[in-house]
mmCIF file with all atom_site columns, C-alpha atoms in Angstrom:
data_model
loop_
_atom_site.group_PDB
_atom_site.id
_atom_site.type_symbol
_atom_site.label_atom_id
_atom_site.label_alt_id
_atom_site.label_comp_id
_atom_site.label_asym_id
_atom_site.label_entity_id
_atom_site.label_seq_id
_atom_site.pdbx_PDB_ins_code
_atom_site.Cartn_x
_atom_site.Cartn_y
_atom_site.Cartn_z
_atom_site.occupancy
_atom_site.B_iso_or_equiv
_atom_site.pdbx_formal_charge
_atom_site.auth_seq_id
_atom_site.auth_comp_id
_atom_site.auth_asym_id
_atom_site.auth_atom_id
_atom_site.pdbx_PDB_model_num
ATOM 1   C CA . UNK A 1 1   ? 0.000  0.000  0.000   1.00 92.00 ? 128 UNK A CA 1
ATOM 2   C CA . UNK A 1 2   ? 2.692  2.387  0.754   1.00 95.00 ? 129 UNK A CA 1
ATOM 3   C CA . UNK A 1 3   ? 4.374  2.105  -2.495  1.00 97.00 ? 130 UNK A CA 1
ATOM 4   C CA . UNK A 1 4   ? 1.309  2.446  -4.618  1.00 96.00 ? 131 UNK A CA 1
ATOM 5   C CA . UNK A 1 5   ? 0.717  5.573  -2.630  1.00 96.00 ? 132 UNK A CA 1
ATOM 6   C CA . UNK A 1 6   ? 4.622  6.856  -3.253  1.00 97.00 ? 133 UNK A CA 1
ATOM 7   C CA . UNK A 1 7   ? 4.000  5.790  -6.611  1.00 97.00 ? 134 UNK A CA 1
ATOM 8   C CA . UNK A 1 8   ? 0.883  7.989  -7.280  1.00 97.00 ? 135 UNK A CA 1
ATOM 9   C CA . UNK A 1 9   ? 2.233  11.432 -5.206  1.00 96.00 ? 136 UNK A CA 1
ATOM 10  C CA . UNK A 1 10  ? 5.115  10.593 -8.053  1.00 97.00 ? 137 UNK A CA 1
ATOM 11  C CA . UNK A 1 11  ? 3.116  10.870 -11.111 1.00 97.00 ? 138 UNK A CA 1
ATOM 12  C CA . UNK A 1 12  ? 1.080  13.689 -9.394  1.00 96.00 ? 139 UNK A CA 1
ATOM 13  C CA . UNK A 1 13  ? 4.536  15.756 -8.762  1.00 96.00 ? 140 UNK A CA 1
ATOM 14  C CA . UNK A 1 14  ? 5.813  14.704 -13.001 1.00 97.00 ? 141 UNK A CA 1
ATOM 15  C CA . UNK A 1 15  ? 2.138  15.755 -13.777 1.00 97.00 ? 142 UNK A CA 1
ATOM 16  C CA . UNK A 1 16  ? 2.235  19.007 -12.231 1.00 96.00 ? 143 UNK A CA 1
ATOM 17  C CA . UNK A 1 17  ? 6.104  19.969 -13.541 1.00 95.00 ? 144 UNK A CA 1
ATOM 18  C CA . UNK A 1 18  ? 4.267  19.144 -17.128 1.00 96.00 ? 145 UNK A CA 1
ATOM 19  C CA . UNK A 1 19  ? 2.221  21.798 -15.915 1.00 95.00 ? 146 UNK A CA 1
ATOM 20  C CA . UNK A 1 20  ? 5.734  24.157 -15.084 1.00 94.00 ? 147 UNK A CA 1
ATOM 21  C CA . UNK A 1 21  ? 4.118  23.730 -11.192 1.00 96.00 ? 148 UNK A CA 1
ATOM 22  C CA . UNK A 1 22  ? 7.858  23.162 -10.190 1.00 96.00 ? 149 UNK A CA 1
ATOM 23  C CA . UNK A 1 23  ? 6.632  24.859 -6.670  1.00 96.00 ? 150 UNK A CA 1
ATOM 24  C CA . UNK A 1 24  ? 4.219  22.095 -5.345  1.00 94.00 ? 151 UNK A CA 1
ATOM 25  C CA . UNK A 1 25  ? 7.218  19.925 -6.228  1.00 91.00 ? 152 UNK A CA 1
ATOM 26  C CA . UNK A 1 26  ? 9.672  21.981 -4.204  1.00 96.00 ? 153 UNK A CA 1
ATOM 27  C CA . UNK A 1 27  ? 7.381  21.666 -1.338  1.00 95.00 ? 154 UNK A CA 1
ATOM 28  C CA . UNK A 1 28  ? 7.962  17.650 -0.814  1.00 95.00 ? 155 UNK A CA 1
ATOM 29  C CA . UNK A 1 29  ? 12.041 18.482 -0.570  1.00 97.00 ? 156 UNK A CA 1
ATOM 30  C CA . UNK A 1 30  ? 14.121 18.291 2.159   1.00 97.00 ? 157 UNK A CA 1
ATOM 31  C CA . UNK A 1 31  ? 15.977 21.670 3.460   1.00 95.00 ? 158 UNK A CA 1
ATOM 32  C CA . UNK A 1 32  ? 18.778 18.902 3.550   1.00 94.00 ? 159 UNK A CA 1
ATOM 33  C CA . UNK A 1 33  ? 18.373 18.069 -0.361  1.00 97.00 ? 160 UNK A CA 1
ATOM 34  C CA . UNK A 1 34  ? 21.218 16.835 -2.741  1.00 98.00 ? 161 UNK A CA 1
ATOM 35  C CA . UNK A 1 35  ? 19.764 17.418 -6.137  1.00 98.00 ? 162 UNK A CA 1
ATOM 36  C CA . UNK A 1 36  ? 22.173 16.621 -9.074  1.00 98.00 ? 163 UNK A CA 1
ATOM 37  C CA . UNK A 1 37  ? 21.480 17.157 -12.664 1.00 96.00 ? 164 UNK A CA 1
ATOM 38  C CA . UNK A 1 38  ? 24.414 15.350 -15.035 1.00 91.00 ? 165 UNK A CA 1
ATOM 39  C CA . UNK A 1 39  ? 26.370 16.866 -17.489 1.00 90.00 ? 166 UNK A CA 1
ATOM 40  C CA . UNK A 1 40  ? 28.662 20.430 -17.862 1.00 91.00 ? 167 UNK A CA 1
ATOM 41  C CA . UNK A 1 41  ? 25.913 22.522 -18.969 1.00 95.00 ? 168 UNK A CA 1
ATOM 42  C CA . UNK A 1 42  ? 23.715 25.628 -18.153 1.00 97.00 ? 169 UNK A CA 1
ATOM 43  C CA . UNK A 1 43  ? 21.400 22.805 -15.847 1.00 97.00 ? 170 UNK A CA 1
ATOM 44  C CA . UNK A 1 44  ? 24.138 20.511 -14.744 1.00 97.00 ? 171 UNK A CA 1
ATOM 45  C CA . UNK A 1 45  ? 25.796 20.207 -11.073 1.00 96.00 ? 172 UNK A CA 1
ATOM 46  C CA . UNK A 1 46  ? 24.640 20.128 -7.540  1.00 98.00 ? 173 UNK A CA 1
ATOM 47  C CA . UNK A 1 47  ? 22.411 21.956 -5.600  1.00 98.00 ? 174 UNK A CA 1
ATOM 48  C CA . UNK A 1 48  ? 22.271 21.534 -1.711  1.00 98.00 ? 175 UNK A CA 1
ATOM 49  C CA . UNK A 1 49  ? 18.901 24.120 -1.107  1.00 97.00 ? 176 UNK A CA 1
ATOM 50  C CA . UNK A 1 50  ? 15.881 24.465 -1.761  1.00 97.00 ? 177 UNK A CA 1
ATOM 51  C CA . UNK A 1 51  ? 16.315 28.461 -2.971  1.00 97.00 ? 178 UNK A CA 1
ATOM 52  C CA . UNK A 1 52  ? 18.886 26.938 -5.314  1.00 97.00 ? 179 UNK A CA 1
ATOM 53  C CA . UNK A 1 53  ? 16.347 23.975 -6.616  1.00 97.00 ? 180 UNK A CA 1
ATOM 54  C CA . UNK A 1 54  ? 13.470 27.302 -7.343  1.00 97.00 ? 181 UNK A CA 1
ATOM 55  C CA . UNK A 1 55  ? 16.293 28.878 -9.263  1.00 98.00 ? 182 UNK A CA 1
ATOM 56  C CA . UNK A 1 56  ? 17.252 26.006 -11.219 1.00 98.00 ? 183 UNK A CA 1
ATOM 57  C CA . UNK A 1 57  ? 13.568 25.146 -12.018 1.00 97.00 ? 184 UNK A CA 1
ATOM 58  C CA . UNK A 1 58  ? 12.868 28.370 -13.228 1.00 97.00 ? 185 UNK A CA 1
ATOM 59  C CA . UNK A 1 59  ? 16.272 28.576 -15.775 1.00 97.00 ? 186 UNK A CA 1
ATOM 60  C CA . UNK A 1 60  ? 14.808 24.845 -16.983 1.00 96.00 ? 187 UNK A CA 1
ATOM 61  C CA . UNK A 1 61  ? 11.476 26.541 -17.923 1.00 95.00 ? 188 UNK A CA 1
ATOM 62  C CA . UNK A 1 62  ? 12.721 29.055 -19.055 1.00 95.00 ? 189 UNK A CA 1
ATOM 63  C CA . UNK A 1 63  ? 14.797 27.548 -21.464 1.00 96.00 ? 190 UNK A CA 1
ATOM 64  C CA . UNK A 1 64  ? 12.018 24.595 -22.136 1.00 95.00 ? 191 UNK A CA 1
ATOM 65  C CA . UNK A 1 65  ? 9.128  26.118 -22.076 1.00 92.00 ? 192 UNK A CA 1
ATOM 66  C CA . UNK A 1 66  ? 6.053  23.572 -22.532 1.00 92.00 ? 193 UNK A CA 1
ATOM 67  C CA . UNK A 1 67  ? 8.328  21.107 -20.550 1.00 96.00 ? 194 UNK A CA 1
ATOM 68  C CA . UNK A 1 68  ? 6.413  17.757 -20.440 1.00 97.00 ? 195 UNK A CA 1
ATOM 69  C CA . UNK A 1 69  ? 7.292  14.488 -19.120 1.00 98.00 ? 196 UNK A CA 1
ATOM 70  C CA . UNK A 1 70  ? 5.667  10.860 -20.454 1.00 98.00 ? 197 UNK A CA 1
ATOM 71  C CA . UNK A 1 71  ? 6.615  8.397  -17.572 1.00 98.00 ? 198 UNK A CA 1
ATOM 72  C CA . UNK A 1 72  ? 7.426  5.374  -18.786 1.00 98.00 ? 199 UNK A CA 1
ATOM 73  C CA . UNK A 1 73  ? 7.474  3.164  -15.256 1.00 98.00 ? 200 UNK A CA 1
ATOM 74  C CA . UNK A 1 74  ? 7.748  4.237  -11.361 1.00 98.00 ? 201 UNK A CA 1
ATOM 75  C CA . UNK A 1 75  ? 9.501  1.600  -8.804  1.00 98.00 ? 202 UNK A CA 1
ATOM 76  C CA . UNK A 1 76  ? 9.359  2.515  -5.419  1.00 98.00 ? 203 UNK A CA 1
ATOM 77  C CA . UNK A 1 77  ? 11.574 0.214  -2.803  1.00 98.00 ? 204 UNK A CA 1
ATOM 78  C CA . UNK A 1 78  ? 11.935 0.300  0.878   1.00 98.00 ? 205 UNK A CA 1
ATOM 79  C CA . UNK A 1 79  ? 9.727  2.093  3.489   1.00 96.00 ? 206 UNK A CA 1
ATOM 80  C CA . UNK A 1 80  ? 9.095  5.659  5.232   1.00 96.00 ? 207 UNK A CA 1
ATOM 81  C CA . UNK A 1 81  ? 12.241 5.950  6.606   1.00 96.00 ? 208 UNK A CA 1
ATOM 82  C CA . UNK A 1 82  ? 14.237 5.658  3.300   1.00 97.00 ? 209 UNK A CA 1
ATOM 83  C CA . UNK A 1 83  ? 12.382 5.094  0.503   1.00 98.00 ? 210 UNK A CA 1
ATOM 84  C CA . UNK A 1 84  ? 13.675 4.790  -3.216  1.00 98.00 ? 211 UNK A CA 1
ATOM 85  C CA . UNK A 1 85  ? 12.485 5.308  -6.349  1.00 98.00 ? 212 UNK A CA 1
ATOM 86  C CA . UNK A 1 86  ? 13.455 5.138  -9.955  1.00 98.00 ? 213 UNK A CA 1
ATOM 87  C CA . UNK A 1 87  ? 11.627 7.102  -12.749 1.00 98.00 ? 214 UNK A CA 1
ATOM 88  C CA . UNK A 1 88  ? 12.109 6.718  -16.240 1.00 98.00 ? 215 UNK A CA 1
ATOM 89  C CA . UNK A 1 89  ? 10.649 9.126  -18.310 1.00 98.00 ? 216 UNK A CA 1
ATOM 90  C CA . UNK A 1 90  ? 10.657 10.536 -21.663 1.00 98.00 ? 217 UNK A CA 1
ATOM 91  C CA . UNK A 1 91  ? 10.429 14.800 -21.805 1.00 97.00 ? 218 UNK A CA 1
ATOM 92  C CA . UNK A 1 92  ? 9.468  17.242 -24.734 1.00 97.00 ? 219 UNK A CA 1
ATOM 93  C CA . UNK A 1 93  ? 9.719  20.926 -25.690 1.00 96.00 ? 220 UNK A CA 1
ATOM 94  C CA . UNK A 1 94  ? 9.595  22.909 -27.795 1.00 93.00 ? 221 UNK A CA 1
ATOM 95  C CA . UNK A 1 95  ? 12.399 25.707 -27.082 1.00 94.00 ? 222 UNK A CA 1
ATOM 96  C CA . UNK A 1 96  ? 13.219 29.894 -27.620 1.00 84.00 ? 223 UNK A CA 1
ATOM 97  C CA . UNK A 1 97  ? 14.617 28.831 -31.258 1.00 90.00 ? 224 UNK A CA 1
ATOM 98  C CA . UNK A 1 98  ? 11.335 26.673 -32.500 1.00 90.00 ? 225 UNK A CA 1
ATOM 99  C CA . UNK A 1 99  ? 13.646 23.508 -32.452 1.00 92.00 ? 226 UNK A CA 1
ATOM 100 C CA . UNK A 1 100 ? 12.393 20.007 -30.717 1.00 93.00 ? 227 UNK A CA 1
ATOM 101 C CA . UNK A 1 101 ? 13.226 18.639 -28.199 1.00 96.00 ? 228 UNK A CA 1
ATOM 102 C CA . UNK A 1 102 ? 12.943 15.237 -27.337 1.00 98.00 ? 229 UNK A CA 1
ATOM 103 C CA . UNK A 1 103 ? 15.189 13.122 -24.297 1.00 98.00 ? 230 UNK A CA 1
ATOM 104 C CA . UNK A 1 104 ? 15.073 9.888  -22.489 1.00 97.00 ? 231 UNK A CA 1
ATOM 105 C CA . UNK A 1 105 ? 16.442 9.012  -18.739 1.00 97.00 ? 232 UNK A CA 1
ATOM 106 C CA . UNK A 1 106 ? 15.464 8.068  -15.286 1.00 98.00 ? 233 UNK A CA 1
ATOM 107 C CA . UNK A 1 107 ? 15.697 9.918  -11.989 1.00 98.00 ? 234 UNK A CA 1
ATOM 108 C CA . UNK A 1 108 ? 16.850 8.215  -8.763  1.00 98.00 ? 235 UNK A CA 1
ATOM 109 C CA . UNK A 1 109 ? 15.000 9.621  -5.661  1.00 98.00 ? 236 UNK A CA 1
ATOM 110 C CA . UNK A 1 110 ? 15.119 9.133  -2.088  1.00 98.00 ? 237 UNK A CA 1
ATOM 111 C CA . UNK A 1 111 ? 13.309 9.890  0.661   1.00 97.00 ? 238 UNK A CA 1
ATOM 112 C CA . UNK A 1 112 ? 12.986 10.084 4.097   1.00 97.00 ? 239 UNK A CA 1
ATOM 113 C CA . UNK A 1 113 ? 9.779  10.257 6.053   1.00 96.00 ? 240 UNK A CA 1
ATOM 114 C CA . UNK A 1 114 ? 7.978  11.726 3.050   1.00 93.00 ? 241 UNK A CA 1
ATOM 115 C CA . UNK A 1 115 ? 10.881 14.169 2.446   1.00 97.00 ? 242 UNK A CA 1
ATOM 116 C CA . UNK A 1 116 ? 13.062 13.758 -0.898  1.00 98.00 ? 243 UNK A CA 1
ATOM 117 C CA . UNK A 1 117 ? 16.552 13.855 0.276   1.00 98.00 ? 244 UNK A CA 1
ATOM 118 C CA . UNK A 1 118 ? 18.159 12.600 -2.973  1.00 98.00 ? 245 UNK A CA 1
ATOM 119 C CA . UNK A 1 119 ? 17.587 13.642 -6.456  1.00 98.00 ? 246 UNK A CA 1
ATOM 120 C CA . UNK A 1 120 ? 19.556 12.579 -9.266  1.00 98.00 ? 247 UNK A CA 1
ATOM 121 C CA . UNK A 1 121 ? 18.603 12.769 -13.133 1.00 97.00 ? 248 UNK A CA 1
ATOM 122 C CA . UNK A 1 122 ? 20.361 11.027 -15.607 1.00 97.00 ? 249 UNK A CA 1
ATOM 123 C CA . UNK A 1 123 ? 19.734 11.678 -19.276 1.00 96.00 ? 250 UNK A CA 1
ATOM 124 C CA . UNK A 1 124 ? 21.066 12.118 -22.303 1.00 96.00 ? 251 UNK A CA 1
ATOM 125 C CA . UNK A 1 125 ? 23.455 15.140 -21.675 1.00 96.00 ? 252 UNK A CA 1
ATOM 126 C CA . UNK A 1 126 ? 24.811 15.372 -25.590 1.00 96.00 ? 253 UNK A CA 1
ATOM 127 C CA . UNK A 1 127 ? 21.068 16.042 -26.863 1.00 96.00 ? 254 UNK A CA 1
ATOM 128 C CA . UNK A 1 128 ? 20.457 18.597 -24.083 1.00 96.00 ? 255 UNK A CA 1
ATOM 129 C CA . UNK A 1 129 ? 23.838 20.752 -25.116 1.00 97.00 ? 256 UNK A CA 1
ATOM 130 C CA . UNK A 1 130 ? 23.513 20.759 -28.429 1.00 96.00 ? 257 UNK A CA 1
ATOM 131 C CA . UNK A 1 131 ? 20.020 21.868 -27.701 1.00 97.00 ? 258 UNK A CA 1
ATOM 132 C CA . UNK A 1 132 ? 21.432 24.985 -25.431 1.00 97.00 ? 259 UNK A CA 1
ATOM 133 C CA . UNK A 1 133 ? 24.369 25.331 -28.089 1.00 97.00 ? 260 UNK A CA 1
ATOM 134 C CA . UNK A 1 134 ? 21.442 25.984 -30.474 1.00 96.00 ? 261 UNK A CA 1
ATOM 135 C CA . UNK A 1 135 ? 19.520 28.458 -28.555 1.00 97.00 ? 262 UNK A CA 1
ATOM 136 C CA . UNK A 1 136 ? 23.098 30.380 -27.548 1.00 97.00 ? 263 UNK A CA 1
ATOM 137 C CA . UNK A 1 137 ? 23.405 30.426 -31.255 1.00 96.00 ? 264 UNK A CA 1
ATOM 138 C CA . UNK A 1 138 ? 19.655 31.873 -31.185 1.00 96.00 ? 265 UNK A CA 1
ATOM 139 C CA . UNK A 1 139 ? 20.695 34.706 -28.702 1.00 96.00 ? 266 UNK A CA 1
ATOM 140 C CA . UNK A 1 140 ? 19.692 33.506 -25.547 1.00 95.00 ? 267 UNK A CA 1
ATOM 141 C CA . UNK A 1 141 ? 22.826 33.784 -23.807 1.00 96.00 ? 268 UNK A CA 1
ATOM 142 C CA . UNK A 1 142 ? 20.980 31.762 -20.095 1.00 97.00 ? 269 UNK A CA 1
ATOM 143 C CA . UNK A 1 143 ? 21.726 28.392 -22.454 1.00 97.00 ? 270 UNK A CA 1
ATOM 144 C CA . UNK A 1 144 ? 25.456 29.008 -21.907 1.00 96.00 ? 271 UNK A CA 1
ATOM 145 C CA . UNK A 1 145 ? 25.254 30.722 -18.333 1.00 97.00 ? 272 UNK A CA 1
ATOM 146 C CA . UNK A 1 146 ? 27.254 28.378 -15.629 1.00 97.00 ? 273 UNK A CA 1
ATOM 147 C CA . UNK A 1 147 ? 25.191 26.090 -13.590 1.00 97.00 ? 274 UNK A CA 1
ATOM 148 C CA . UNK A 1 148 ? 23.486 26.928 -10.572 1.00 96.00 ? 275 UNK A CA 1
ATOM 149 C CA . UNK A 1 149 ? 24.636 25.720 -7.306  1.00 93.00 ? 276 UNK A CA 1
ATOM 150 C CA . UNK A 1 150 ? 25.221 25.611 -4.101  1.00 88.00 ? 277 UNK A CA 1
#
């Protein structure tokens, strides 16, 4: 029962940053989050806040505007106390330049006591660069910016 319930507030929170609702996500995270994005790009690194999570949200919809994730499966593990889950996903936009955009990858999550404490994404970083290569080349000098963190 507890996974299936994980499992929905999942889809709920991938639902609602379809939406670019990134704050009812940021309200689940730990003050005590470690949120890493792969890649050396404008989105990659670490953030260890929550002010620094809001910040990088907004630069990812503002870059991908019409963000929207198709999950492809959720699997939750363990219980309250640490609780994991993998995502995989599939996310579209349409960015600044009129290019598409079109990735694949899975985010590892953890959480503790209904807190995410963990958030990694892993994706294909070469389609995301050349994507902020081409919107650089566009004129919207954010797609080059260094990452956010903290």
């Amino acid at each position: 029962m507890y996974h299936r319930i994980v499992k929905k507030i999942v889809l709920q929170n991938f639902e609602r940053l379809s939406q670019g609702d990134y704050e009812s996500m940021l309200k689940g995270i730990s003050p005590s989050i470690t949120h890493t994005f792969s890649g050396q790009h404008t989105l990659g690194g670490t953030r260890h806040s929550v002010p620094a999570m809001r910040q990088w949200f907004a630069r990812l919809f503002r870059l991908f505007p019409g963000l929207n994730f198709e999950i492809r499966s959720v699997a939750v593990s363990g219980w309250p106390w640490m609780t994991t889950i993998a995502v995989e996903w599939t996310d579209r936009a349409t960015p600044a330049d009129g290019s598409s955009y079109v990735n694949e990858g899975i985010h590892l999550i953890k959480m503790r006591w209904g807190k995410v404490v963990y958030l990694r994404a892993y994706l294909d970083t070469a389609v995301l660069i050349a994507t902020c290569d081409g919107l650089a080349a566009y004129g919207i000098s954010e797609a080059l910016a260094a990452p956010i963190e903290d």
